[in-house]
Coordinates of C-alpha atoms in Angstrom, one line a residue:
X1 CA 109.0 136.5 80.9
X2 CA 107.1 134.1 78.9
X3 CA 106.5 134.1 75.5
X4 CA 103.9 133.2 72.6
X5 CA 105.3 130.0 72.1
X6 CA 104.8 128.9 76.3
X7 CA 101.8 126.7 77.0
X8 CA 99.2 127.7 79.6
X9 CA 100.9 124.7 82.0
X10 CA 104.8 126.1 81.9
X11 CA 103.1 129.6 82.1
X12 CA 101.4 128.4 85.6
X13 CA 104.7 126.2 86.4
X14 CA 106.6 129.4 86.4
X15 CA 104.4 131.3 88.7
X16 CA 103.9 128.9 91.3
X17 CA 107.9 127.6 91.6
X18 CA 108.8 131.7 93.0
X19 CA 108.6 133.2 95.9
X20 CA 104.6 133.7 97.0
X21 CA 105.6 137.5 96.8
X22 CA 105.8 137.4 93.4
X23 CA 102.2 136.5 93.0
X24 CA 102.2 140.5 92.6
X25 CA 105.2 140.9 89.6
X26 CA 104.1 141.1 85.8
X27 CA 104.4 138.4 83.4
X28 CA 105.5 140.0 80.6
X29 CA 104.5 138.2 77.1
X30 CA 106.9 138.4 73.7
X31 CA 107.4 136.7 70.6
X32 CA 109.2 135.0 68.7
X33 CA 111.2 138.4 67.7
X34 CA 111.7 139.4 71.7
X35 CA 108.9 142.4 70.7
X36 CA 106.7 142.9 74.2
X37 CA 102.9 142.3 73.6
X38 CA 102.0 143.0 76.6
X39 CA 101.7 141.8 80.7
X40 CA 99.4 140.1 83.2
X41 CA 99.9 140.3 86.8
X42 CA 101.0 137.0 88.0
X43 CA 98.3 136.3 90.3
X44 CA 95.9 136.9 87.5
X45 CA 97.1 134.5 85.3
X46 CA 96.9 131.7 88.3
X47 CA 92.9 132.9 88.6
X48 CA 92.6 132.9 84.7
X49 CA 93.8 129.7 84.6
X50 CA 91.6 128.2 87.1
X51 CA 88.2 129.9 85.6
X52 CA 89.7 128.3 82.1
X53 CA 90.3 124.7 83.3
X54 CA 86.6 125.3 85.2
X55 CA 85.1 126.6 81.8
X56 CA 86.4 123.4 80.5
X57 CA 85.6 120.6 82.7
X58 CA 81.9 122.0 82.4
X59 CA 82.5 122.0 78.8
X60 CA 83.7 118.0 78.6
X61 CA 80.9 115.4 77.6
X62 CA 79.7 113.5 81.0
X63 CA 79.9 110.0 78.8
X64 CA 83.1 110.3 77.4
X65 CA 84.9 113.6 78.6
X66 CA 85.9 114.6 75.7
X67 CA 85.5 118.3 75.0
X68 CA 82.5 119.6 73.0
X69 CA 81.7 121.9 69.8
X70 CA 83.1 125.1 71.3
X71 CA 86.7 123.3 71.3
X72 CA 86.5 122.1 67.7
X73 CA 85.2 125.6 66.5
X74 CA 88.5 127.2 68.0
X75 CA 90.9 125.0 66.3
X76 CA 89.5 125.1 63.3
X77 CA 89.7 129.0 63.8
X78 CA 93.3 128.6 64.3
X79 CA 94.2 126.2 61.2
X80 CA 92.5 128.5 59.1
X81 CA 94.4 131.7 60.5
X82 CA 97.7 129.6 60.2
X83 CA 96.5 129.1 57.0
X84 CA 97.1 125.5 57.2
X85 CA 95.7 122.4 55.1
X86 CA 93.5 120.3 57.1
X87 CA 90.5 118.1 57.5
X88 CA 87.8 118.0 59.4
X89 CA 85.6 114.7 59.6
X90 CA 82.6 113.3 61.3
X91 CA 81.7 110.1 62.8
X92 CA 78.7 108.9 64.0
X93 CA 77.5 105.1 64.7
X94 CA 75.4 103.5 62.2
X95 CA 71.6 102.5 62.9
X96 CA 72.3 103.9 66.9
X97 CA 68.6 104.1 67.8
X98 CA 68.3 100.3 66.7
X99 CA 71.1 99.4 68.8
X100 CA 69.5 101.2 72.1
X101 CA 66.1 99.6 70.9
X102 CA 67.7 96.4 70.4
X103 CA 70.3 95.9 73.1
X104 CA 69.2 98.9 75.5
X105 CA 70.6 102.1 76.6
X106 CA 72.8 100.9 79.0
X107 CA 74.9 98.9 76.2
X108 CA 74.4 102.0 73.7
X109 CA 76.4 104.3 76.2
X110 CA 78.9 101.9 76.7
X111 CA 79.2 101.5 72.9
X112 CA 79.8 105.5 72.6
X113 CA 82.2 105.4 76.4
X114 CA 84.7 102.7 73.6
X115 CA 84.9 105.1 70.5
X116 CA 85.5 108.2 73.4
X117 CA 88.5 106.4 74.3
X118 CA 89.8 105.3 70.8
X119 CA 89.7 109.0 70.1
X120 CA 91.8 110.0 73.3
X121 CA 94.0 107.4 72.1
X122 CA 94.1 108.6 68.6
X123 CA 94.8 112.3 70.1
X124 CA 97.5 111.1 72.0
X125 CA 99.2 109.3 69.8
X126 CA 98.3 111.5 66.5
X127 CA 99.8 114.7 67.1
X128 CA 97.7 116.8 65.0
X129 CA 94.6 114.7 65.8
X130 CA 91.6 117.4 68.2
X131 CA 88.8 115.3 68.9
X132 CA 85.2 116.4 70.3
X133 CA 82.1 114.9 71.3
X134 CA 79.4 117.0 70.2
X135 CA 76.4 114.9 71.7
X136 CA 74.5 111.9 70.9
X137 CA 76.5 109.2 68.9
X138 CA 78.1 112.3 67.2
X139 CA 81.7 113.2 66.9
X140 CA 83.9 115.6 65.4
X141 CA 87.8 115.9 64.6
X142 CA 90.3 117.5 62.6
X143 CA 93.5 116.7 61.4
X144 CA 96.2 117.1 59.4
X145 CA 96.5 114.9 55.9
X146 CA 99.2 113.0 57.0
X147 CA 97.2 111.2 60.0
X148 CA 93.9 111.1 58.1
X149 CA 94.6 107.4 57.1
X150 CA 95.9 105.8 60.6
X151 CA 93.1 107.7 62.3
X152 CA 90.6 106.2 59.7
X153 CA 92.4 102.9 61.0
X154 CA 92.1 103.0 64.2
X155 CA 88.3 104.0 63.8
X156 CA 87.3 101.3 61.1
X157 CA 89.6 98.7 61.2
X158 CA 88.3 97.1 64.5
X159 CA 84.8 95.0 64.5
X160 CA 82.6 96.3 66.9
X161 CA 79.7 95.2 68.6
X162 CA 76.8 96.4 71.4
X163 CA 74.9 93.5 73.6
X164 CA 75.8 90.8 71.0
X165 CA 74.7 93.7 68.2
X166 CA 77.2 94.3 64.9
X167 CA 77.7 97.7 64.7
X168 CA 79.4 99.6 62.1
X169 CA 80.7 103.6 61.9
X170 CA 80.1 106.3 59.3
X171 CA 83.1 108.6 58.6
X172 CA 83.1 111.4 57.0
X173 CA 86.0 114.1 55.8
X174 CA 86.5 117.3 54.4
X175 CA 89.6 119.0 53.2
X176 CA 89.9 122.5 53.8
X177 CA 92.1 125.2 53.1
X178 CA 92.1 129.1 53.9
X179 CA 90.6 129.8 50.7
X180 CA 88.1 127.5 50.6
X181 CA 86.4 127.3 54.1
X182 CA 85.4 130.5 56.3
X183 CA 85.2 128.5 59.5
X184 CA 83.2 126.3 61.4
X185 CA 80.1 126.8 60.8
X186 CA 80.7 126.5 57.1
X187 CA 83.0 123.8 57.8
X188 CA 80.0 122.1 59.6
X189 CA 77.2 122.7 57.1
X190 CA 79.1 121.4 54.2
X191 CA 80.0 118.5 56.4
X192 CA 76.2 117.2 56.4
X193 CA 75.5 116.5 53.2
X194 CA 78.8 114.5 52.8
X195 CA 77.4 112.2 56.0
X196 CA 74.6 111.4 54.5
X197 CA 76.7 109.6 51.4
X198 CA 78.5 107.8 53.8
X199 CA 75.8 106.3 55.7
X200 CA 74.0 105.1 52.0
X201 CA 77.1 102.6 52.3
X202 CA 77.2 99.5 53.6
X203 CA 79.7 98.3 56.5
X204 CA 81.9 100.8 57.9
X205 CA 82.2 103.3 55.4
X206 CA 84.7 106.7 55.1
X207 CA 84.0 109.2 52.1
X208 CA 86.3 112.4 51.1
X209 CA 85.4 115.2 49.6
X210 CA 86.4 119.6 49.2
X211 CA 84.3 122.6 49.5
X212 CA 82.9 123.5 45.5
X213 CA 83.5 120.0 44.2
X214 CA 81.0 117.5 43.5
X215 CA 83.5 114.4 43.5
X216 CA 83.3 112.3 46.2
X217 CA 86.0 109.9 47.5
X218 CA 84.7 106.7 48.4
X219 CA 86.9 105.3 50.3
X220 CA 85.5 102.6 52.2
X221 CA 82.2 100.8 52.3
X222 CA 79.8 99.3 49.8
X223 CA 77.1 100.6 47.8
X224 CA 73.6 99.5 49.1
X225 CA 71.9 96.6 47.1
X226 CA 69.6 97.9 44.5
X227 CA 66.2 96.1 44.9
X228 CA 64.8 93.7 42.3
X229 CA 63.7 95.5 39.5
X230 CA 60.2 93.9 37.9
X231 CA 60.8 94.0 33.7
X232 CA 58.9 96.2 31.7
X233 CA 56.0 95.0 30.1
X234 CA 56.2 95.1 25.9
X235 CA 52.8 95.9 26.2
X236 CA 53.6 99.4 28.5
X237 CA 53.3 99.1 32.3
X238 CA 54.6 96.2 34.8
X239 CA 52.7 93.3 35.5
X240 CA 53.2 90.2 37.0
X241 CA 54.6 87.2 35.4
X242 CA 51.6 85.4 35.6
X243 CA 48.3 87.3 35.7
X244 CA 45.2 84.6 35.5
X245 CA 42.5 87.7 34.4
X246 CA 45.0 89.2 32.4
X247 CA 42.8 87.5 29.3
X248 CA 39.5 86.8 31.3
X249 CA 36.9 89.0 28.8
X250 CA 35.3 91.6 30.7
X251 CA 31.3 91.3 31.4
X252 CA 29.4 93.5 29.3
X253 CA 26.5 95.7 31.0
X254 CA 23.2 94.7 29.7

C-alpha cells in the first residue's frame, strides 16, 4: 500500500526490497483519508518508472543538466492547483553574444555550466526553489516568497566574469496567485515584458512586478545614463554652440 503522499523513489524502494514474486501483486494507492484511488501492478510501476527517469534524462540540458521547460510548466500547474502564492522569475546573462564574440564560445558555455550549478545549489539548499534551463543563456524558476531574496543572493551577489570579461545577470520575478495567473504560458508571456525592464538597468539588476499592475519593483540595478541633451535654441531648433555661417548673408541669384 502506498499512498499520495509517497514519492516515486519509496514507491520503487518498496517494490524492489520483496520477494521477486511480488513483482505480480497490486500497489494499491490511498490518501490521506485511507480512501483507495486506485492500483498498479507492481511490475508496472518498476517499467513506469524507468520510461519516466528515461523521459527525463532526455529532457535535461546537455550544458548544465538541469531540466527544461516541460518541468517548469508542471510545477507551476501544481502551485496554481494548490492554490499556492508563488513566483516565477527569469534570468538570463547580460550582453551574452558579446561575451561569446569577445571571449569565445568555449568561455561562454563555461560561463552558463557556473550559473547551472549555483542553481542546483540554490535547489538543494532552498526547498521550494524548481529550477530549469530552457536554452541559450536562459533560465527559469519558481519559488516560494520566502526564498525569493536568498535566491536573488546567491544569483547577484557574486562578481562574475567570462575570459577576463565582467559579466552581469538580469533577474526577473513575477508573483502569482490562483486568481491571477492561468498557467504557464500566461505565466511566461507576462514574464517578457518584465525582462526587458530589467535589462534597461545597469549592473546586475532584479525587478518585481504582478499580473494587472503596472508598478514595477526595482530592486536592484541602476537606471541607464541619459545622453547629453543639446539646449534648445531661443530662436526654435538646436544648433551648435558655435555656428561660423550662422550670420554669413546668403548670396543672392543675379
Amino acid at each position: 500500500m502506498v499512498t499520495t503522499a509517497t514519492t516515486a523513489i519509496e514507491a520503487l524502494s518498496l517494490v524492489t526490497r520483496s520477494d521477486q514474486y511480488r513483482m505480480y501483486d497490486d500497489a494499491i494507492v490511498v490518501d490521506e483519508s485511507g480512501r483507495c484511488l486506485g492500483a498498479v501492478r507492481a511490475g508496472h510501476l518498476i517499467r513506469g518508472m524507468a520510461d519516466l527517469k528515461v523521459e527525463e534524462a532526455a529532457a535535461l540540458n546537455p550544458l548544465t543538466r538541469l531540466p527544461g521547460s516541460d518541468s517548469i510548466a508542471r510545477d507551476v500547474g501544481r502551485r496554481i492547483a494548490a492554490g499556492d502564492v508563488f513566483a516565477v522569475s527569469w534570468l538570463d546573462i547580460d550582453e551574452f553574444k558579446s561575451v561569446n564574440d569577445g571571449a569565445g564560445f568555449s568561455a561562454g558555455d563555461d560561463l552558463i555550466r557556473s550559473i547551472g550549478r549555483v542553481l542546483t545549489d540554490a535547489a538543494t539548499s532552498l526547498p521550494s526553489v524548481r529550477v530549469g534551463h530552457v536554452g541559450g543563456d536562459d533560465f527559469l524558476l519558481v519559488a516560494d516568497l520566502d526564498d525569493l531574496v536568498p535566491l536573488s543572493e546567491l544569483l547577484l551577489d557574486p562578481p562574475r566574469e567570462a575570459g577576463g570579461v565582467p559579466v552581469t545577470l538580469s533577474l526577473a520575478t513575477l508573483v502569482c496567485t490562483q486568481s491571477t495567473v492561468t498557467g504557464y504560458d500566461e505565466a511566461s508571456r507576462l514574464l517578457a515584458p518584465l525582462k526587458h525592464r530589467a535589462k534597461d538597468l545597469t549592473g546586475s539588476s532584479w525587478v518585481m512586478s504582478r499580473p494587472g499592475s503596472d508598478h514595477v519593483d526595482v530592486l536592484r540595478g541602476k537606471p541607464a545614463p541619459q545622453p547629453f541633451a543639446v539646449p534648445d535654441d531661443p530662436a526654435g531648433g538646436i544648433f551648435p554652440a558655435h555656428d561660423p555661417d550662422r550670420r554669413r548673408p546668403q548670396s543672392r541669384l543675379r
